Amino acid sequence: MTNDMTTGNPVKLIIRFMIPMCLGNIFQQFYNIADSIVAGQFIGVDALAAIGSTGSLIFLVTGWLNGLTSGFAIWVSQCFGARKLDTMRHYVAMSIYLCVAFVAVMTVGLLIANEPILRLMNAPEELLGDIKGYMTAIYAGLAVTCAYNALAAVLRALGDSRSPLYFLIISAIINVFLDIVFIVEFHMGVEGCGYATVIAQGISAVLCLGYIIKKFKVLRLRREDFRISLSSMRRLLALGIPMGLQFSITAIGTIIVQGAINVYGAVYMAGFSAAGKIQNIICTVFVSFGATVATYVGQNRGAGRMDRVKKGVYLTQLMILVWSVVVIAVIHFLGRYMIYIFVNPSETEVLAAAGTYFDVVGWAYPFLGSIYLYRNALQGMGYGLVPMLGGIFELAARAGIVFFLAGKTSYAGVCLADPAAWIAALIPLIPYYFWMMRKKYGKYAAAK
């Protein structure tokens, strides 16, 4: 079912679209979280540290694919808003060609470079085998990861954020079941968690494809849609690559931080990982607001409704600030207790490491939420370069903190990398957004 976001109350449209997307993002995160929970509870702290240390690396790889496919979907969203359905289907077909090419190169390259990458991240020797086995399974399944991201992005571009959620819920449940079976029954260790994740993601991709074929006539591709057009591919890549790089640049920064954390040993790795996963769940609302704004802005930009773009972004900023206050309160009062999901309460050192992270970053969540808002608003309008520049500022801030503080101060000093990165990312984003809105909105007002 498509959802036209060019008419109606912006707040109602954004919230109605955002809620299922938020739940979907939580369930998508649940793959790695479930792996960590099962490994931490049934194998031990070392297993939790092994899987937890892969979070930034997985974000690098899957974030690139997510950004790439989301960038492709911006054109789909704009064509849908403008009611250019033939052009929309053509872009979907060209996206398929590009996704196949990227996945083939990435799968081969990452499988070859797996161990060298882990050694660059200072992976402890005693954990290297487990981490390598887990990542091998993840790399081998990149095709299904890309397939789900691409299919879900197209559905969201047409205003359907609920269907991907339903499919993710099903696959997340399957993932937990397979985690337990592979670890407890088959004794496959950490590597079994990786296979469980890939199988579950494959199921969500198949369900998503079947639903599109059955329900969305506007997405039924014809032979002529697949006629190769280099100009169309260039347009797709002009948005997809900057969005993919934006995620990847951010991930590179988190990998640098993870490498610095790894030096402190398994206890700090486990605490940092567990705190990060709790934070990611609570802050998924920010991510979902951002993705919703990308669709909202894309459709209204395609329809020429820049007045609605301006109003929708302003109202979303207010909602993000309200949620930031909620997140700060939850982390302050409940953060340490939420770590019990991953480890036994007797693991006091792990709990202390997680608590330190919360203490250092808790005040900065309004900046994090604003990144997703302005980054996605610009991308929805078709501007990918400055959002990528925000990612470069973010990377520079993280690298600077690690360079100046890692090994020269405490673990808490390294944790400062996140707040510094969030503030730095906004330096190019906010001024450019308001400059573009004055330019675009001014033209719209003059036309009125």
Short mmCIF file of C-alpha atoms in Angstrom, two decimals:
data_model
loop_
_atom_site.label_atom_id
_atom_site.label_comp_id
_atom_site.label_asym_id
_atom_site.label_seq_id
_atom_site.Cartn_x
_atom_site.Cartn_y
_atom_site.Cartn_z
CA MET A 1 0.00 0.00 0.00
CA THR A 2 1.51 3.32 -1.10
CA ASN A 3 1.40 6.40 1.12
CA ASP A 4 1.19 9.87 -0.43
CA MET A 5 3.01 12.30 1.90
CA THR A 6 2.43 15.40 -0.25
CA THR A 7 -0.91 16.18 1.40
CA GLY A 8 -2.19 16.08 4.98
CA ASN A 9 -0.86 17.01 8.41
CA PRO A 10 2.97 16.65 8.40
CA VAL A 11 3.21 15.57 12.06
CA LYS A 12 0.61 12.83 11.68
CA LEU A 13 2.18 11.62 8.43
CA ILE A 14 5.70 11.60 9.87
CA ILE A 15 4.75 9.84 13.11
CA ARG A 16 2.54 7.30 11.34
CA PHE A 17 5.40 6.47 8.98
CA MET A 18 8.13 6.66 11.63
CA ILE A 19 6.70 4.25 14.21
CA PRO A 20 6.75 1.07 12.08
CA MET A 21 10.12 2.13 10.67
CA CYS A 22 11.47 2.54 14.21
CA LEU A 23 10.27 -0.91 15.18
CA GLY A 24 11.77 -2.26 11.98
CA ASN A 25 15.14 -0.67 12.74
CA ILE A 26 15.07 -2.17 16.22
CA PHE A 27 14.40 -5.61 14.83
CA GLN A 28 17.12 -5.14 12.22
CA GLN A 29 19.57 -4.33 15.01
CA PHE A 30 18.23 -7.32 16.87
CA TYR A 31 20.25 -9.66 14.66
CA ASN A 32 23.58 -8.59 16.15
CA ILE A 33 22.03 -7.94 19.57
CA ALA A 34 20.51 -11.42 19.72
CA ASP A 35 23.88 -12.88 18.73
CA SER A 36 25.51 -10.93 21.58
CA ILE A 37 22.88 -11.91 24.15
CA VAL A 38 22.98 -15.62 23.34
CA ALA A 39 26.79 -15.67 23.11
CA GLY A 40 27.21 -13.66 26.33
CA GLN A 41 24.76 -15.77 28.33
CA PHE A 42 25.62 -19.23 26.96
CA ILE A 43 29.33 -18.93 26.11
CA GLY A 44 30.75 -16.09 28.22
CA VAL A 45 32.30 -12.61 28.31
CA ASP A 46 34.93 -13.45 25.69
CA ALA A 47 32.22 -14.44 23.22
CA LEU A 48 30.31 -11.21 23.96
CA ALA A 49 33.51 -9.24 23.42
CA ALA A 50 34.21 -11.07 20.15
CA ILE A 51 30.79 -10.40 18.63
CA GLY A 52 30.54 -6.94 20.18
CA SER A 53 33.84 -5.87 18.64
CA THR A 54 32.43 -6.57 15.16
CA GLY A 55 29.65 -4.00 15.50
CA SER A 56 31.59 -1.13 13.90
CA LEU A 57 32.91 -3.38 11.14
CA ILE A 58 29.43 -4.70 10.35
CA PHE A 59 28.19 -1.12 10.34
CA LEU A 60 30.89 -0.24 7.81
CA VAL A 61 29.83 -2.99 5.41
CA THR A 62 26.07 -3.05 5.87
CA GLY A 63 25.99 0.75 6.30
CA TRP A 64 27.54 1.14 2.86
CA LEU A 65 24.88 -1.12 1.35
CA ASN A 66 22.10 0.59 3.32
CA GLY A 67 23.29 4.05 2.25
CA LEU A 68 23.74 2.96 -1.35
CA THR A 69 20.26 1.47 -1.66
CA SER A 70 18.67 4.36 0.26
CA GLY A 71 20.30 6.78 -2.17
CA PHE A 72 18.91 4.83 -5.11
CA ALA A 73 15.46 4.97 -3.48
CA ILE A 74 15.53 8.79 -3.31
CA TRP A 75 15.02 8.87 -7.08
CA VAL A 76 12.20 6.36 -6.70
CA SER A 77 10.60 8.56 -4.06
CA GLN A 78 10.87 11.72 -6.15
CA CYS A 79 9.46 10.00 -9.26
CA PHE A 80 6.57 8.62 -7.21
CA GLY A 81 5.84 12.08 -5.81
CA ALA A 82 5.87 13.50 -9.36
CA ARG A 83 3.75 10.54 -10.62
CA LYS A 84 6.40 9.55 -13.18
CA LEU A 85 5.83 5.81 -12.73
CA ASP A 86 7.60 4.61 -15.90
CA THR A 87 10.75 6.47 -14.90
CA MET A 88 10.40 5.12 -11.37
CA ARG A 89 10.33 1.50 -12.57
CA HIS A 90 13.33 2.15 -14.81
CA TYR A 91 15.33 3.42 -11.82
CA VAL A 92 14.38 0.31 -9.83
CA ALA A 93 15.66 -1.89 -12.67
CA MET A 94 18.95 0.01 -12.94
CA SER A 95 19.33 -0.27 -9.16
CA ILE A 96 19.22 -4.06 -9.47
CA TYR A 97 22.15 -4.07 -11.90
CA LEU A 98 24.19 -1.83 -9.63
CA CYS A 99 23.42 -3.80 -6.46
CA VAL A 100 24.51 -7.09 -8.06
CA ALA A 101 27.81 -5.54 -9.17
CA PHE A 102 28.60 -3.99 -5.79
CA VAL A 103 27.75 -7.15 -3.84
CA ALA A 104 29.91 -9.38 -6.05
CA VAL A 105 32.98 -7.17 -5.61
CA MET A 106 32.43 -6.62 -1.89
CA THR A 107 31.89 -10.29 -1.06
CA VAL A 108 35.09 -11.46 -2.74
CA GLY A 109 37.20 -8.55 -1.50
CA LEU A 110 36.08 -8.73 2.13
CA LEU A 111 36.48 -12.49 2.40
CA ILE A 112 40.07 -12.11 1.20
CA ALA A 113 40.80 -9.14 3.49
CA ASN A 114 39.00 -10.50 6.57
CA GLU A 115 41.97 -11.34 8.80
CA PRO A 116 44.16 -8.36 7.79
CA ILE A 117 41.31 -5.98 8.66
CA LEU A 118 40.84 -7.59 12.07
CA ARG A 119 44.55 -7.33 12.85
CA LEU A 120 44.49 -3.64 11.92
CA MET A 121 41.69 -3.26 14.50
CA ASN A 122 43.96 -4.71 17.21
CA ALA A 123 41.72 -7.76 17.67
CA PRO A 124 43.13 -9.74 20.63
CA GLU A 125 44.87 -12.91 19.50
CA GLU A 126 42.78 -15.10 21.81
CA LEU A 127 39.58 -13.78 20.21
CA LEU A 128 40.79 -13.58 16.60
CA GLY A 129 39.52 -17.02 15.56
CA ASP A 130 36.00 -16.39 16.84
CA ILE A 131 35.79 -12.91 15.31
CA LYS A 132 37.11 -14.13 11.96
CA GLY A 133 34.61 -17.00 11.81
CA TYR A 134 31.69 -14.71 12.63
CA MET A 135 32.66 -12.12 10.03
CA THR A 136 33.22 -14.78 7.37
CA ALA A 137 29.60 -15.83 7.73
CA ILE A 138 28.43 -12.20 7.56
CA TYR A 139 30.49 -11.47 4.43
CA ALA A 140 29.25 -14.61 2.71
CA GLY A 141 25.68 -13.43 3.22
CA LEU A 142 26.05 -9.88 1.86
CA ALA A 143 23.81 -10.69 -1.10
CA VAL A 144 20.77 -11.28 1.12
CA THR A 145 21.64 -8.23 3.26
CA CYS A 146 21.72 -6.03 0.17
CA ALA A 147 18.54 -7.61 -1.22
CA TYR A 148 16.55 -6.83 1.91
CA ASN A 149 17.89 -3.26 2.19
CA ALA A 150 17.12 -2.53 -1.46
CA LEU A 151 13.62 -3.98 -1.36
CA ALA A 152 12.76 -2.27 1.92
CA ALA A 153 14.12 1.06 0.64
CA VAL A 154 11.86 0.90 -2.41
CA LEU A 155 8.83 0.11 -0.25
CA ARG A 156 9.61 3.05 2.03
CA ALA A 157 10.07 5.32 -0.99
CA LEU A 158 6.46 4.56 -1.88
CA GLY A 159 5.35 5.31 1.69
CA ASP A 160 5.08 1.73 3.01
CA SER A 161 7.09 1.40 6.22
CA ARG A 162 4.93 -1.31 7.79
CA SER A 163 5.54 -4.29 5.53
CA PRO A 164 9.35 -4.35 6.04
CA LEU A 165 8.64 -4.29 9.80
CA TYR A 166 6.46 -7.40 9.66
CA PHE A 167 9.07 -9.32 7.70
CA LEU A 168 11.83 -8.26 10.10
CA ILE A 169 9.83 -9.40 13.12
CA ILE A 170 9.46 -12.85 11.59
CA SER A 171 13.13 -13.12 10.68
CA ALA A 172 14.29 -11.75 14.06
CA ILE A 173 12.35 -14.48 15.86
CA ILE A 174 13.90 -17.06 13.54
CA ASN A 175 17.34 -15.59 14.25
CA VAL A 176 16.98 -16.04 18.01
CA PHE A 177 15.77 -19.61 17.54
CA LEU A 178 18.69 -20.43 15.22
CA ASP A 179 21.20 -18.77 17.59
CA ILE A 180 20.11 -21.04 20.41
CA VAL A 181 20.02 -24.15 18.22
CA PHE A 182 23.43 -23.55 16.65
CA ILE A 183 25.16 -22.64 19.95
CA VAL A 184 23.39 -24.78 22.56
CA GLU A 185 22.49 -27.84 20.50
CA PHE A 186 25.13 -27.93 17.74
CA HIS A 187 27.94 -26.25 19.74
CA MET A 188 28.96 -24.14 16.73
CA GLY A 189 30.22 -21.30 18.92
CA VAL A 190 30.39 -17.68 17.79
CA GLU A 191 30.47 -18.67 14.12
CA GLY A 192 27.02 -20.24 14.50
CA CYS A 193 25.60 -16.82 15.38
CA GLY A 194 26.85 -15.50 12.05
CA TYR A 195 25.14 -18.26 10.09
CA ALA A 196 21.91 -17.70 12.03
CA THR A 197 21.96 -14.01 11.12
CA VAL A 198 22.48 -14.66 7.41
CA ILE A 199 19.72 -17.27 7.21
CA ALA A 200 17.27 -14.99 9.03
CA GLN A 201 18.11 -12.03 6.78
CA GLY A 202 17.62 -14.22 3.73
CA ILE A 203 14.13 -15.09 4.91
CA SER A 204 13.23 -11.40 5.36
CA ALA A 205 14.47 -10.63 1.82
CA VAL A 206 12.41 -13.44 0.28
CA LEU A 207 9.28 -12.34 2.15
CA CYS A 208 9.81 -8.74 1.06
CA LEU A 209 10.23 -9.71 -2.59
CA GLY A 210 7.15 -11.92 -2.56
CA TYR A 211 5.07 -9.12 -1.07
CA ILE A 212 6.20 -6.61 -3.69
CA ILE A 213 5.40 -9.00 -6.54
CA LYS A 214 1.94 -9.71 -5.15
CA LYS A 215 0.82 -6.30 -3.89
CA PHE A 216 2.59 -3.53 -5.83
CA LYS A 217 1.49 -3.36 -9.43
CA VAL A 218 3.36 -0.07 -9.90
CA LEU A 219 6.60 -1.98 -9.22
CA ARG A 220 6.03 -4.79 -11.71
CA LEU A 221 9.01 -4.40 -13.99
CA ARG A 222 8.86 -4.95 -17.74
CA ARG A 223 11.57 -5.95 -20.17
CA GLU A 224 11.99 -2.37 -21.41
CA ASP A 225 12.66 -1.21 -17.84
CA PHE A 226 15.90 -3.21 -17.88
CA ARG A 227 17.38 -1.51 -20.95
CA ILE A 228 20.74 -0.34 -19.69
CA SER A 229 21.06 3.43 -19.39
CA LEU A 230 24.43 4.75 -18.26
CA SER A 231 22.94 8.19 -17.64
CA SER A 232 20.33 6.69 -15.29
CA MET A 233 23.02 4.71 -13.48
CA ARG A 234 25.08 7.87 -13.07
CA ARG A 235 22.08 9.63 -11.50
CA LEU A 236 21.58 6.73 -9.10
CA LEU A 237 25.26 6.59 -8.19
CA ALA A 238 25.37 10.38 -7.73
CA LEU A 239 23.09 9.91 -4.70
CA GLY A 240 23.88 6.31 -3.73
CA ILE A 241 27.65 6.62 -3.47
CA PRO A 242 27.68 9.76 -1.26
CA MET A 243 25.06 8.19 1.02
CA GLY A 244 26.99 4.92 1.16
CA LEU A 245 30.22 6.80 1.83
CA GLN A 246 28.49 8.82 4.52
CA PHE A 247 27.66 5.61 6.41
CA SER A 248 31.08 4.14 5.66
CA ILE A 249 32.99 7.22 6.78
CA THR A 250 31.04 7.19 10.03
CA ALA A 251 31.78 3.49 10.41
CA ILE A 252 35.50 4.02 9.80
CA GLY A 253 35.46 6.45 12.69
CA THR A 254 33.78 3.90 14.95
CA ILE A 255 36.32 1.28 13.83
CA ILE A 256 39.13 3.62 14.87
CA VAL A 257 37.48 4.05 18.26
CA GLN A 258 36.91 0.29 18.56
CA GLY A 259 40.60 -0.30 17.83
CA ALA A 260 41.48 2.05 20.69
CA ILE A 261 39.01 0.31 23.02
CA ASN A 262 40.40 -3.14 22.09
CA VAL A 263 43.73 -2.16 23.66
CA TYR A 264 42.05 -2.06 27.10
CA GLY A 265 41.08 -5.76 26.89
CA ALA A 266 37.99 -8.00 26.82
CA VAL A 267 36.26 -6.43 29.86
CA TYR A 268 36.23 -2.94 28.37
CA MET A 269 35.41 -4.33 24.91
CA ALA A 270 32.37 -6.10 26.37
CA GLY A 271 31.21 -3.06 28.38
CA PHE A 272 31.67 -0.67 25.48
CA SER A 273 29.84 -3.05 23.14
CA ALA A 274 26.90 -3.64 25.48
CA ALA A 275 26.48 0.10 26.18
CA GLY A 276 26.61 0.86 22.48
CA LYS A 277 23.89 -1.67 21.71
CA ILE A 278 21.58 -0.26 24.39
CA GLN A 279 22.22 3.23 23.06
CA ASN A 280 21.51 2.13 19.50
CA ILE A 281 18.14 0.68 20.49
CA ILE A 282 17.01 3.79 22.36
CA CYS A 283 18.34 6.15 19.68
CA THR A 284 16.69 4.20 16.86
CA VAL A 285 13.93 6.81 17.06
CA PHE A 286 16.44 9.36 15.72
CA VAL A 287 17.40 7.09 12.84
CA SER A 288 13.74 6.48 12.03
CA PHE A 289 12.86 10.18 12.10
CA GLY A 290 15.72 10.76 9.68
CA ALA A 291 14.67 8.02 7.26
CA THR A 292 11.07 9.22 7.45
CA VAL A 293 12.15 12.77 6.64
CA ALA A 294 14.09 11.50 3.62
CA THR A 295 10.90 9.95 2.19
CA TYR A 296 8.72 12.91 3.20
CA VAL A 297 11.13 15.45 1.72
CA GLY A 298 11.71 13.33 -1.41
CA GLN A 299 8.01 13.06 -2.22
CA ASN A 300 7.28 16.72 -1.51
CA ARG A 301 10.38 17.85 -3.40
CA GLY A 302 9.18 15.80 -6.38
CA ALA A 303 5.73 17.41 -6.08
CA GLY A 304 7.26 20.92 -5.81
CA ARG A 305 5.94 21.45 -2.25
CA MET A 306 8.95 23.11 -0.64
CA ASP A 307 6.66 24.81 1.89
CA ARG A 308 5.77 21.36 3.24
CA VAL A 309 9.44 20.41 3.27
CA LYS A 310 10.30 23.39 5.48
CA LYS A 311 7.39 22.77 7.84
CA GLY A 312 8.00 19.03 8.13
CA VAL A 313 11.70 19.45 9.00
CA TYR A 314 10.92 22.13 11.62
CA LEU A 315 8.28 19.98 13.34
CA THR A 316 10.55 16.92 13.25
CA GLN A 317 13.31 18.92 14.96
CA LEU A 318 10.94 19.66 17.83
CA MET A 319 9.99 15.98 18.14
CA ILE A 320 13.66 14.98 18.14
CA LEU A 321 14.45 17.40 20.98
CA VAL A 322 11.59 15.98 23.06
CA TRP A 323 12.83 12.43 22.51
CA SER A 324 16.38 13.49 23.39
CA VAL A 325 15.20 14.48 26.88
CA VAL A 326 13.53 11.07 27.25
CA VAL A 327 16.70 9.25 26.14
CA ILE A 328 18.91 11.21 28.53
CA ALA A 329 16.60 10.34 31.44
CA VAL A 330 16.41 6.65 30.53
CA ILE A 331 20.17 6.30 30.13
CA HIS A 332 20.87 8.18 33.38
CA PHE A 333 18.48 6.21 35.58
CA LEU A 334 18.25 2.80 33.87
CA GLY A 335 21.29 2.44 31.61
CA ARG A 336 23.41 0.30 33.93
CA TYR A 337 20.51 -2.06 34.69
CA MET A 338 19.83 -2.59 30.99
CA ILE A 339 23.32 -4.08 30.61
CA TYR A 340 22.03 -7.12 32.54
CA ILE A 341 20.52 -8.25 29.23
CA PHE A 342 24.01 -9.09 28.03
CA VAL A 343 25.93 -10.18 31.12
CA ASN A 344 25.34 -11.56 34.59
CA PRO A 345 25.11 -8.87 37.31
CA SER A 346 28.21 -10.43 38.89
CA GLU A 347 30.33 -9.06 36.00
CA THR A 348 30.89 -5.80 37.86
CA GLU A 349 33.84 -4.63 35.77
CA VAL A 350 31.85 -4.95 32.53
CA LEU A 351 28.95 -3.05 34.12
CA ALA A 352 31.30 -0.30 35.28
CA ALA A 353 32.79 0.08 31.79
CA ALA A 354 29.31 0.38 30.29
CA GLY A 355 28.29 2.92 32.94
CA THR A 356 31.34 5.03 32.21
CA TYR A 357 30.37 5.23 28.54
CA PHE A 358 26.84 6.36 29.43
CA ASP A 359 28.20 9.02 31.80
CA VAL A 360 30.48 10.44 29.11
CA VAL A 361 28.04 10.56 26.16
CA GLY A 362 24.59 10.93 27.78
CA TRP A 363 24.35 14.72 27.47
CA ALA A 364 24.98 14.80 23.70
CA TYR A 365 21.92 12.98 22.30
CA PRO A 366 20.22 16.15 20.94
CA PHE A 367 23.20 16.55 18.60
CA LEU A 368 22.95 12.93 17.47
CA GLY A 369 19.26 13.28 16.66
CA SER A 370 19.84 16.48 14.71
CA ILE A 371 22.45 14.77 12.52
CA TYR A 372 19.89 12.32 11.20
CA LEU A 373 17.34 15.08 10.61
CA TYR A 374 19.45 17.48 8.54
CA ARG A 375 21.47 14.79 6.81
CA ASN A 376 18.35 13.00 5.56
CA ALA A 377 16.49 16.20 4.71
CA LEU A 378 19.32 17.21 2.37
CA GLN A 379 19.47 13.74 0.87
CA GLY A 380 15.72 13.75 0.32
CA MET A 381 16.13 16.95 -1.71
CA GLY A 382 18.78 15.21 -3.80
CA TYR A 383 21.94 16.68 -2.25
CA GLY A 384 24.43 14.00 -1.27
CA LEU A 385 27.78 15.80 -1.13
CA VAL A 386 27.34 17.92 2.02
CA PRO A 387 25.86 15.02 4.06
CA MET A 388 28.98 13.07 3.10
CA LEU A 389 31.08 16.07 4.18
CA GLY A 390 29.33 15.87 7.56
CA GLY A 391 30.56 12.30 7.78
CA ILE A 392 34.12 13.48 7.08
CA PHE A 393 33.87 16.01 9.92
CA GLU A 394 32.59 13.19 12.12
CA LEU A 395 35.51 10.95 11.15
CA ALA A 396 38.03 13.72 11.79
CA ALA A 397 36.64 14.35 15.27
CA ARG A 398 36.75 10.68 16.23
CA ALA A 399 40.23 10.21 14.85
CA GLY A 400 41.42 13.35 16.65
CA ILE A 401 40.12 12.17 20.01
CA VAL A 402 41.72 8.74 19.57
CA PHE A 403 45.02 10.20 18.38
CA PHE A 404 45.36 12.67 21.24
CA LEU A 405 43.79 10.65 24.06
CA ALA A 406 44.10 6.90 23.36
CA GLY A 407 46.86 5.44 25.48
CA LYS A 408 47.45 8.83 27.10
CA THR A 409 44.34 8.96 29.25
CA SER A 410 41.67 6.64 30.61
CA TYR A 411 39.03 4.59 28.80
CA ALA A 412 36.59 7.42 29.57
CA GLY A 413 38.70 9.79 27.49
CA VAL A 414 38.34 7.58 24.42
CA CYS A 415 34.56 7.50 24.95
CA LEU A 416 34.54 11.28 24.32
CA ALA A 417 35.00 10.48 20.64
CA ASP A 418 31.24 10.00 20.13
CA PRO A 419 30.02 13.39 21.46
CA ALA A 420 32.85 15.16 19.63
CA ALA A 421 31.90 13.44 16.37
CA TRP A 422 28.19 14.26 16.70
CA ILE A 423 28.86 17.95 17.23
CA ALA A 424 31.43 18.10 14.42
CA ALA A 425 29.05 16.46 11.91
CA LEU A 426 26.55 19.30 12.32
CA ILE A 427 29.08 22.00 11.38
CA PRO A 428 28.46 21.67 7.60
CA LEU A 429 24.94 20.21 7.75
CA ILE A 430 22.92 22.89 9.55
CA PRO A 431 24.27 25.97 7.68
CA TYR A 432 23.91 24.27 4.31
CA TYR A 433 20.35 23.13 5.02
CA PHE A 434 19.18 26.63 5.94
CA TRP A 435 21.01 28.14 2.98
CA MET A 436 19.35 25.66 0.62
CA MET A 437 15.91 26.23 2.16
CA ARG A 438 16.22 30.00 1.74
CA LYS A 439 17.20 29.43 -1.86
CA LYS A 440 14.50 26.85 -2.64
CA TYR A 441 11.75 28.17 -0.39
CA GLY A 442 12.39 31.70 -1.62
CA LYS A 443 11.80 30.58 -5.19
CA TYR A 444 8.62 28.82 -4.15
CA ALA A 445 7.31 31.88 -2.29
CA ALA A 446 8.08 34.12 -5.27
CA ALA A 447 6.17 31.74 -7.56
CA LYS A 448 3.16 31.92 -5.23
#
